[in-house]
């Protein structure tokens, strides 16, 4: 088990961002997507032991019980826990079903509250499902008001989804978690500038392209990294960070976890020229699973 002092001593090493409700969120989280139970528990423990203080989970990763096991015994205020719930399509049942899913997450994680609860995806076809989306957001607001989530937000939301929920929302989402990596440009589909205008913090997922080679071992990022004595993956992650975007990345490898944490730091900075080159990169252009079109 980690000592309280060990966890505290590592907190200052990770930069933070302040969300629109004043909650402070660490700029890098350790992801848990695609891990079976034992791997998820092991990765959570490993990441915390290496100084991470933010874990990214989701109801539909089917490993939340194990994520919770990995967090056992760690002082609750020393880490930030993000999780996600599935979308709803039926307006009549969306509120209750969302509440049930959020409560299930707390039960599975064995926590009294999460730091950030996200709606994982909007249902496909916003216009048809707008009423359900509004009801789902209303449930998130009530969960937040009950103190069970310190902040609430969305994921994979494009402007059309925001236009729907903001018609009835009392609380603006704190975060929109979307795919961002080198090759997608500095404002994929215009979602970063759109969210900025609404006071929503964009957070990047798959900042290494879900393990695709170009953001890790491609000539562009490894070439730039040589001047800074950094790996290609560190260049890719730092490009996101230097844009002021928090990110979630994952690894089971202790060296990679350490490299990634060290990449999200003010100890080094990409030159204006290298930054612009990475902004302009169009490769791996085809490798993304999500990008806004409307
Ligand atoms: N909201 C959403 O819809 C959504 C979607 C996707 C992901 N996410 C979240 O974001 C997290 C991260 O995204 P992601 O899982 O797609 O992956 P990612 O961080 O883009 O890539 C992870 C892959 O890169 C490799 N890797 C990591 N660090 C490395 C390094 N320093 N050097 C070389 N290779 C490295 C890992 O390999 P090894 O495992 O072999 O180390 C792993 O295969 C997820 O786990 C999940 O929590 C959210």
Tab-separated table of C-alpha atoms and ligand atoms in Angstrom:
chain	number	residue	atom	x	y	z
A	1	UNK	CA	0.000	0.000	0.000
A	2	UNK	CA	1.221	3.524	-0.767
A	3	UNK	CA	1.987	5.753	2.148
A	4	UNK	CA	0.086	8.994	2.501
A	5	UNK	CA	3.357	10.931	2.346
A	6	UNK	CA	4.476	9.153	-0.807
A	7	UNK	CA	1.278	10.151	-2.605
A	8	UNK	CA	1.425	13.725	-1.289
A	9	UNK	CA	5.059	14.130	-2.242
A	10	UNK	CA	4.285	13.316	-5.871
A	11	UNK	CA	1.301	15.638	-6.250
A	12	UNK	CA	3.261	18.793	-6.922
A	13	UNK	CA	5.043	17.182	-9.857
A	14	UNK	CA	1.954	17.130	-12.082
A	15	UNK	CA	0.559	20.383	-13.516
A	16	UNK	CA	-3.156	21.103	-13.062
A	17	UNK	CA	-5.938	22.875	-14.883
A	18	UNK	CA	-8.835	24.663	-13.167
A	19	UNK	CA	-12.260	23.678	-14.526
A	20	UNK	CA	-15.182	26.090	-14.982
A	21	UNK	CA	-16.549	25.290	-11.491
A	22	UNK	CA	-13.201	25.855	-9.763
A	23	UNK	CA	-12.309	22.163	-9.446
A	24	UNK	CA	-8.616	21.469	-10.031
A	25	UNK	CA	-7.854	18.607	-12.420
A	26	UNK	CA	-4.397	17.061	-13.005
A	27	UNK	CA	-3.248	17.487	-16.634
A	28	UNK	CA	-2.427	13.793	-17.223
A	29	UNK	CA	-4.432	10.707	-16.336
A	30	UNK	CA	-3.621	7.019	-16.602
A	31	UNK	CA	-6.197	5.341	-18.830
A	32	UNK	CA	-7.773	1.931	-18.256
A	33	UNK	CA	-9.495	1.215	-21.607
A	34	UNK	CA	-9.174	-2.378	-22.932
A	35	UNK	CA	-7.668	-3.774	-19.713
A	36	UNK	CA	-9.016	-6.914	-18.085
A	37	UNK	CA	-9.642	-6.798	-14.339
A	38	UNK	CA	-6.223	-7.905	-13.057
A	39	UNK	CA	-4.416	-5.603	-15.517
A	40	UNK	CA	-6.605	-2.627	-14.588
A	41	UNK	CA	-5.941	-3.116	-10.867
A	42	UNK	CA	-2.209	-3.526	-11.469
A	43	UNK	CA	-1.996	-0.452	-13.738
A	44	UNK	CA	-3.851	1.746	-11.247
A	45	UNK	CA	-1.478	0.710	-8.447
A	46	UNK	CA	1.554	1.092	-10.698
A	47	UNK	CA	0.521	4.523	-11.991
A	48	UNK	CA	-0.117	5.825	-8.461
A	49	UNK	CA	3.211	4.444	-7.254
A	50	UNK	CA	4.920	6.318	-10.098
A	51	UNK	CA	3.339	9.607	-9.108
A	52	UNK	CA	0.153	9.739	-11.194
A	53	UNK	CA	-2.776	11.309	-9.361
A	54	UNK	CA	-5.508	10.981	-12.005
A	55	UNK	CA	-7.126	7.751	-13.244
A	56	UNK	CA	-9.463	7.571	-16.241
A	57	UNK	CA	-12.155	4.877	-16.063
A	58	UNK	CA	-15.515	4.120	-17.683
A	59	UNK	CA	-18.562	2.037	-17.029
A	60	UNK	CA	-18.208	0.343	-20.394
A	61	UNK	CA	-14.555	-0.678	-19.893
A	62	UNK	CA	-16.059	-3.425	-17.673
A	63	UNK	CA	-13.229	-3.171	-15.147
A	64	UNK	CA	-14.401	-0.572	-12.633
A	65	UNK	CA	-14.438	-3.033	-9.719
A	66	UNK	CA	-10.751	-3.679	-10.384
A	67	UNK	CA	-10.002	0.034	-10.768
A	68	UNK	CA	-11.637	0.506	-7.366
A	69	UNK	CA	-9.516	-2.325	-5.944
A	70	UNK	CA	-6.409	-0.549	-7.228
A	71	UNK	CA	-7.464	2.614	-5.382
A	72	UNK	CA	-8.103	0.838	-2.055
A	73	UNK	CA	-6.199	2.328	0.842
A	74	UNK	CA	-5.082	5.426	-1.060
A	75	UNK	CA	-6.207	8.671	0.634
A	76	UNK	CA	-9.254	9.816	-1.320
A	77	UNK	CA	-8.188	13.460	-1.564
A	78	UNK	CA	-4.822	12.530	-3.074
A	79	UNK	CA	-6.165	11.447	-6.484
A	80	UNK	CA	-8.667	12.546	-9.115
A	81	UNK	CA	-10.989	9.894	-10.551
A	82	UNK	CA	-12.758	10.353	-13.885
A	83	UNK	CA	-15.362	7.900	-15.096
A	84	UNK	CA	-17.983	7.763	-17.841
A	85	UNK	CA	-21.499	6.481	-18.352
A	86	UNK	CA	-23.207	5.329	-21.544
A	87	UNK	CA	-25.593	7.508	-23.515
A	88	UNK	CA	-29.372	7.154	-23.448
A	89	UNK	CA	-31.837	7.250	-26.326
A	90	UNK	CA	-35.268	7.223	-24.669
A	91	UNK	CA	-36.305	10.520	-23.139
A	92	UNK	CA	-38.850	8.850	-20.792
A	93	UNK	CA	-36.238	6.593	-19.169
A	94	UNK	CA	-33.026	8.601	-19.694
A	95	UNK	CA	-33.067	10.352	-16.310
A	96	UNK	CA	-33.574	7.208	-14.200
A	97	UNK	CA	-31.261	5.042	-16.321
A	98	UNK	CA	-28.497	7.655	-16.093
A	99	UNK	CA	-28.899	7.948	-12.321
A	100	UNK	CA	-28.737	4.157	-12.055
A	101	UNK	CA	-25.534	3.998	-14.141
A	102	UNK	CA	-23.861	6.731	-12.111
A	103	UNK	CA	-24.779	5.022	-8.831
A	104	UNK	CA	-23.501	1.731	-10.272
A	105	UNK	CA	-20.157	3.382	-11.007
A	106	UNK	CA	-19.870	4.523	-7.398
A	107	UNK	CA	-20.742	1.027	-6.179
A	108	UNK	CA	-18.275	-0.660	-8.537
A	109	UNK	CA	-15.489	1.765	-7.702
A	110	UNK	CA	-16.461	1.598	-4.016
A	111	UNK	CA	-16.287	5.393	-3.750
A	112	UNK	CA	-18.609	8.000	-2.224
A	113	UNK	CA	-17.976	10.422	-5.093
A	114	UNK	CA	-16.072	10.747	-8.353
A	115	UNK	CA	-14.132	13.854	-9.355
A	116	UNK	CA	-15.436	13.953	-12.917
A	117	UNK	CA	-18.427	12.100	-14.368
A	118	UNK	CA	-18.620	12.170	-18.177
A	119	UNK	CA	-21.310	11.099	-20.628
A	120	UNK	CA	-19.176	8.813	-22.795
A	121	UNK	CA	-20.816	9.430	-26.206
A	122	UNK	CA	-23.889	11.206	-27.507
A	123	UNK	CA	-26.402	8.866	-29.151
A	124	UNK	CA	-25.985	8.820	-32.932
A	125	UNK	CA	-28.453	11.262	-34.464
A	126	UNK	CA	-28.706	14.235	-32.118
A	127	UNK	CA	-31.911	15.682	-33.516
A	128	UNK	CA	-33.862	12.497	-32.920
A	129	UNK	CA	-32.440	11.982	-29.430
A	130	UNK	CA	-32.147	15.545	-28.198
A	131	UNK	CA	-34.846	15.153	-25.529
A	132	UNK	CA	-33.083	12.049	-24.157
A	133	UNK	CA	-29.756	13.904	-24.113
A	134	UNK	CA	-31.331	16.774	-22.194
A	135	UNK	CA	-32.820	14.366	-19.655
A	136	UNK	CA	-29.480	12.610	-19.293
A	137	UNK	CA	-27.739	15.922	-18.610
A	138	UNK	CA	-30.438	16.830	-16.047
A	139	UNK	CA	-29.590	13.609	-14.176
A	140	UNK	CA	-25.885	14.500	-14.250
A	141	UNK	CA	-26.711	17.929	-12.810
A	142	UNK	CA	-28.681	16.351	-9.957
A	143	UNK	CA	-25.884	13.874	-9.264
A	144	UNK	CA	-23.467	16.811	-9.094
A	145	UNK	CA	-25.788	18.787	-6.815
A	146	UNK	CA	-25.983	15.748	-4.505
A	147	UNK	CA	-22.184	15.896	-4.123
A	148	UNK	CA	-21.616	12.560	-5.846
A	149	UNK	CA	-19.531	14.085	-8.642
A	150	UNK	CA	-17.278	17.088	-8.048
A	151	UNK	CA	-17.635	18.000	-11.722
A	152	UNK	CA	-19.637	16.754	-14.702
A	153	UNK	CA	-18.928	16.772	-18.402
A	154	UNK	CA	-19.221	15.010	-21.729
A	155	UNK	CA	-17.075	13.095	-24.192
A	156	UNK	CA	-17.145	12.888	-27.980
A	157	UNK	CA	-19.572	15.811	-28.056
A	158	UNK	CA	-19.576	18.029	-31.149
A	159	UNK	CA	-21.201	21.474	-31.430
A	160	UNK	CA	-24.547	19.948	-32.466
A	161	UNK	CA	-24.662	17.914	-29.203
A	162	UNK	CA	-23.794	20.978	-27.130
A	163	UNK	CA	-26.470	23.032	-28.892
A	164	UNK	CA	-28.997	20.392	-27.820
A	165	UNK	CA	-28.131	20.070	-24.120
A	166	UNK	CA	-27.344	23.750	-23.566
A	167	UNK	CA	-30.965	24.644	-24.451
A	168	UNK	CA	-32.083	23.224	-21.095
A	169	UNK	CA	-28.853	22.958	-19.068
A	170	UNK	CA	-28.407	24.816	-15.796
A	171	UNK	CA	-24.761	23.751	-15.565
A	172	UNK	CA	-22.292	24.012	-18.453
A	173	UNK	CA	-20.244	20.813	-18.896
A	174	UNK	CA	-16.816	21.222	-17.275
A	175	UNK	CA	-15.001	18.945	-19.760
A	176	UNK	CA	-15.356	17.495	-23.248
A	177	UNK	CA	-13.013	14.501	-23.671
A	178	UNK	CA	-12.205	13.973	-27.365
A	179	UNK	CA	-9.547	12.325	-29.509
A	180	UNK	CA	-6.544	14.555	-30.204
A	181	UNK	CA	-3.097	13.577	-31.420
A	182	UNK	CA	-0.358	14.783	-33.743
A	183	UNK	CA	-1.670	14.539	-37.286
A	184	UNK	CA	-5.169	15.799	-36.439
A	185	UNK	CA	-4.109	19.477	-36.276
A	186	UNK	CA	-4.354	21.865	-33.322
A	187	UNK	CA	-8.157	22.246	-33.465
A	188	UNK	CA	-9.671	19.010	-34.858
A	189	UNK	CA	-13.025	19.737	-36.449
A	190	UNK	CA	-13.042	23.117	-34.673
A	191	UNK	CA	-14.031	21.472	-31.373
A	192	UNK	CA	-11.314	23.097	-29.255
A	193	UNK	CA	-12.188	26.648	-30.291
A	194	UNK	CA	-15.905	25.882	-29.949
A	195	UNK	CA	-15.478	24.537	-26.388
A	196	UNK	CA	-13.231	27.431	-25.418
A	197	UNK	CA	-16.011	29.809	-26.421
A	198	UNK	CA	-18.425	27.963	-24.112
A	199	UNK	CA	-16.038	27.693	-21.137
A	200	UNK	CA	-15.706	23.914	-21.566
A	201	UNK	CA	-12.241	22.386	-21.013
A	202	UNK	CA	-11.251	19.993	-23.787
A	203	UNK	CA	-9.311	16.919	-22.635
A	204	UNK	CA	-7.456	14.682	-25.122
A	205	UNK	CA	-7.834	10.917	-25.286
A	206	UNK	CA	-5.688	8.622	-27.465
A	207	UNK	CA	-2.931	11.293	-27.592
A	208	UNK	CA	-0.644	8.545	-28.960
A	209	UNK	CA	-3.240	7.506	-31.517
A	210	UNK	CA	-4.168	4.422	-29.480
A	211	UNK	CA	-0.643	3.113	-29.942
A	212	UNK	CA	-0.353	3.849	-33.672
A	213	UNK	CA	3.247	4.082	-34.775
A	214	UNK	CA	3.556	7.625	-36.140
A	215	UNK	CA	2.895	9.593	-32.911
A	216	UNK	CA	5.302	7.197	-31.117
A	217	UNK	CA	8.066	6.108	-33.489
A	218	UNK	CA	7.403	8.177	-36.627
A	219	UNK	CA	10.262	10.188	-38.155
A	220	UNK	CA	8.604	13.519	-37.403
A	221	UNK	CA	8.227	13.119	-33.637
A	222	UNK	CA	11.430	11.140	-33.059
A	223	UNK	CA	13.369	13.652	-35.190
A	224	UNK	CA	12.065	16.602	-33.182
A	225	UNK	CA	12.673	14.716	-29.930
A	226	UNK	CA	16.424	14.402	-30.545
A	227	UNK	CA	17.006	18.116	-29.926
A	228	UNK	CA	15.292	17.846	-26.512
A	229	UNK	CA	16.561	14.372	-25.590
A	230	UNK	CA	12.936	13.154	-25.577
A	231	UNK	CA	11.230	10.157	-27.182
A	232	UNK	CA	8.744	10.509	-30.016
A	233	UNK	CA	5.888	9.680	-27.623
A	234	UNK	CA	7.030	12.436	-25.257
A	235	UNK	CA	7.046	14.953	-28.125
A	236	UNK	CA	3.504	13.925	-29.090
A	237	UNK	CA	2.217	14.242	-25.523
A	238	UNK	CA	4.003	17.518	-24.895
A	239	UNK	CA	2.521	19.016	-28.076
A	240	UNK	CA	-0.955	18.410	-26.604
A	241	UNK	CA	0.104	19.745	-23.197
A	242	UNK	CA	1.761	22.854	-24.662
A	243	UNK	CA	-1.599	23.642	-26.271
A	244	UNK	CA	-3.000	23.797	-22.726
A	245	UNK	CA	-4.965	20.567	-23.225
A	246	UNK	CA	-5.017	17.941	-20.428
A	247	UNK	CA	-4.707	14.380	-21.663
A	248	UNK	CA	-5.335	10.729	-20.867
A	249	UNK	CA	-2.815	8.156	-22.063
A	250	UNK	CA	-2.221	4.585	-21.044
A	251	UNK	CA	0.505	1.989	-20.678
A	252	UNK	CA	1.288	-1.097	-18.638
A	253	UNK	CA	5.010	-0.389	-19.016
A	254	UNK	CA	6.569	1.434	-16.005
A	255	UNK	CA	9.154	3.173	-18.214
A	256	UNK	CA	6.463	4.454	-20.594
A	257	UNK	CA	4.283	5.610	-17.692
A	258	UNK	CA	7.245	7.540	-16.280
A	259	UNK	CA	8.216	8.982	-19.689
A	260	UNK	CA	4.633	10.088	-20.281
A	261	UNK	CA	4.321	11.764	-16.898
A	262	UNK	CA	7.628	13.570	-17.471
A	263	UNK	CA	6.417	14.751	-20.874
A	264	UNK	CA	3.572	16.679	-19.228
A	265	UNK	CA	5.774	19.213	-17.554
A	266	UNK	CA	6.917	22.819	-17.776
A	267	UNK	CA	10.531	21.695	-17.460
A	268	UNK	CA	10.866	21.830	-21.234
A	269	UNK	CA	9.132	23.534	-24.131
A	270	UNK	CA	8.924	22.895	-27.867
A	271	UNK	CA	10.359	25.753	-29.958
A	272	UNK	CA	7.873	27.863	-31.906
A	273	UNK	CA	9.109	26.237	-35.106
A	274	UNK	CA	8.750	22.652	-33.854
A	275	UNK	CA	5.351	23.474	-32.367
A	276	UNK	CA	4.170	24.863	-35.703
A	277	UNK	CA	5.550	21.836	-37.562
A	278	UNK	CA	3.574	19.500	-35.283
A	279	UNK	CA	0.466	21.671	-35.710
A	280	UNK	CA	0.767	21.321	-39.464
A	281	UNK	CA	1.364	17.544	-39.445
A	282	UNK	CA	-1.226	15.632	-41.435
A	283	UNK	CA	0.013	12.165	-40.616
A	284	UNK	CA	-1.405	9.788	-39.405
A	285	UNK	CA	-4.298	11.652	-41.008
A	286	UNK	CA	-6.559	8.650	-41.428
A	287	UNK	CA	-6.022	7.201	-37.976
A	288	UNK	CA	-8.662	8.549	-35.698
A	289	UNK	CA	-11.936	7.122	-34.488
A	290	UNK	CA	-13.590	10.434	-33.668
A	291	UNK	CA	-13.597	13.889	-35.225
A	292	UNK	CA	-16.398	16.443	-35.284
A	293	UNK	CA	-18.100	17.239	-38.527
A	294	UNK	CA	-21.015	19.305	-37.197
B	1	LIG	N1	-13.756	9.050	-24.061
B	1	LIG	C1	-13.499	8.141	-24.980
B	1	LIG	O1	-14.312	7.826	-25.853
B	1	LIG	C2	-12.143	7.464	-24.956
B	1	LIG	C3	-11.699	6.760	-26.103
B	1	LIG	C4	-10.440	6.174	-26.079
B	1	LIG	C5	-9.657	6.292	-24.937
B	1	LIG	N2	-10.106	6.954	-23.821
B	1	LIG	C6	-9.283	7.039	-22.591
B	1	LIG	O2	-7.994	7.544	-22.925
B	1	LIG	C7	-6.999	6.607	-22.525
B	1	LIG	C8	-5.802	6.677	-23.463
B	1	LIG	O3	-6.159	6.452	-24.799
B	1	LIG	P1	-5.717	5.128	-25.571
B	1	LIG	O4	-5.859	3.990	-24.661
B	1	LIG	O5	-6.421	5.110	-26.876
B	1	LIG	O6	-4.199	5.246	-25.861
B	1	LIG	P2	-2.920	6.123	-26.156
B	1	LIG	O7	-2.452	6.657	-24.874
B	1	LIG	O8	-3.119	7.003	-27.324
B	1	LIG	O9	-1.975	4.927	-26.618
B	1	LIG	C9	-1.732	3.854	-25.765
B	1	LIG	C10	-0.791	2.889	-26.476
B	1	LIG	O10	0.468	3.533	-26.662
B	1	LIG	C11	1.498	2.759	-26.069
B	1	LIG	N3	2.363	3.687	-25.318
B	1	LIG	C12	2.002	4.453	-24.249
B	1	LIG	N4	3.036	5.210	-23.845
B	1	LIG	C13	4.073	4.921	-24.664
B	1	LIG	C14	5.406	5.399	-24.735
B	1	LIG	N5	5.888	6.327	-23.909
B	1	LIG	N6	6.224	4.876	-25.711
B	1	LIG	C15	5.758	3.942	-26.576
B	1	LIG	N7	4.495	3.457	-26.560
B	1	LIG	C16	3.653	3.947	-25.608
B	1	LIG	C17	0.841	1.763	-25.148
B	1	LIG	O11	1.533	0.565	-25.269
B	1	LIG	P3	1.784	-0.416	-24.010
B	1	LIG	O12	0.446	-0.664	-23.386
B	1	LIG	O13	2.402	-1.613	-24.643
B	1	LIG	O14	2.685	0.280	-23.107
B	1	LIG	C18	-0.563	1.644	-25.687
B	1	LIG	O15	-0.641	0.591	-26.617
B	1	LIG	C19	-7.749	5.272	-22.530
B	1	LIG	O16	-7.096	4.273	-21.817
B	1	LIG	C20	-9.074	5.679	-21.945
B	1	LIG	O17	-8.985	5.753	-20.531
B	1	LIG	C21	-11.330	7.556	-23.831
